[in-house]
């Protein structure tokens, strides 16, 4: 039989067959009409969005929209070029300065997406003679950045400083130039890195440390700078990577650093060079969102965490298997049956609640996940409606 | 440095439950994914168990070259040198 170039995608063909009997594919949900930060029309039905990472609810902030509209009219729809060529506008540089100022660090680079930020930094800074040690539950962008680079890549057990210590010891003197990579809040389960303990291990071996604050920027810390601020370890962290596509309600990524040498890396990063820069309207709305985070972040964070606690406690009362701590990311672990997970996810959607369905290998363990993410813009009534929808499926979830 | 046969024997021990489940006989030519149906998540867990057992770290970079039990044993032998 002739081999096809598509044979290797049989797994995905089977998955498509599994979801074909549902009227909505969980991996291709169409938002037919956006109604607000927290509601949309999906499948013709008014639906509460409980899986959008819109932590501070800034996507409809009139100040962000006005800034984006002004930039759109004055600077056009796109830059049509690389940051290295014609794609660096005054706004890109202003955002870099404002990010550096926000973090109190000297160096800052803005990327077109958070994914590209990790790809650029991790494929370029660690070289062929270096070693990257990454938490096993790291985001795909971290794994992909390492794959694109030339360093040796070693995983350590999720949130296990002891395992990290053991692996650094095995490296001998190479540990001094090794780069440890962790996340502020892990995207799937919503748990936080034990950053103080990780910093102790880093100090002991003299390694470098990168913290990805994609899900913790604006969410953790007195000023919303993330887990690094909350844990009080900024002096020990070498690189902070983050995104504009969650708390800041737009799209884009960044890296800030205490090392002025980061500027030397800018034009060595292929993912930074060989892509078009962010559109002026995105940069403009992000700058205003960052300003709002600085001025009103505490108030937004309080609402977000109130919502997070309300959902976490509500779901815990239903005896679901949740992550270890209350978080704006709340994940319910189901069994290994993909069919059952699909049914439950679809039933939730039928009840007017959208959450993310996550299956292995994207989920950390062997089970499937129903992943919720909260927003400061959710009302208490909406949170209760989400809990009610889960309650009505309690038996199916517990038996999955 | 561990001897090749010693590593192979240890691997056979770890992989026997998978071979039994897949109803396959283990040999150096056995393919980890195709023959033993070990998915990527389970394979990474399995490698962590082997790392603990042998007190080594297996870089992710070597994984694309590992298809068979022999490939894995050779890699482990090199890493334990």
mmCIF file of C-alpha atoms in Angstrom, chain A residues 136 143 151-157 166-167 170 361, chain B residues 40-41 44 48-49 51-52 55-57 59-61:
data_model
loop_
_atom_site.group_PDB
_atom_site.id
_atom_site.type_symbol
_atom_site.label_atom_id
_atom_site.label_comp_id
_atom_site.label_asym_id
_atom_site.label_seq_id
_atom_site.Cartn_x
_atom_site.Cartn_y
_atom_site.Cartn_z
ATOM 1 C CA UNK A 136 8.433 19.052 33.422
ATOM 2 C CA UNK A 143 9.847 23.174 25.099
ATOM 3 C CA UNK A 151 21.636 23.613 24.420
ATOM 4 C CA UNK A 152 21.283 20.306 26.229
ATOM 5 C CA UNK A 153 17.770 20.141 27.737
ATOM 6 C CA UNK A 154 16.963 18.337 30.983
ATOM 7 C CA UNK A 155 13.569 18.142 32.670
ATOM 8 C CA UNK A 156 13.111 18.152 36.429
ATOM 9 C CA UNK A 157 10.023 16.944 38.272
ATOM 10 C CA UNK A 166 19.982 16.662 42.260
ATOM 11 C CA UNK A 167 20.167 17.326 38.529
ATOM 12 C CA UNK A 170 25.086 15.914 38.359
ATOM 13 C CA UNK A 361 -0.411 14.966 26.137
ATOM 14 C CA UNK B 40 4.804 10.085 24.978
ATOM 15 C CA UNK B 41 3.528 10.995 28.461
ATOM 16 C CA UNK B 44 8.707 10.548 29.849
ATOM 17 C CA UNK B 48 12.327 9.740 35.016
ATOM 18 C CA UNK B 49 12.093 6.416 36.868
ATOM 19 C CA UNK B 51 16.994 8.450 35.738
ATOM 20 C CA UNK B 52 16.359 8.004 39.471
ATOM 21 C CA UNK B 55 21.339 8.532 39.058
ATOM 22 C CA UNK B 56 21.695 10.207 35.656
ATOM 23 C CA UNK B 57 19.810 12.875 33.720
ATOM 24 C CA UNK B 59 18.676 15.058 27.987
ATOM 25 C CA UNK B 60 15.542 15.519 25.884
ATOM 26 C CA UNK B 61 17.854 16.035 22.907
#
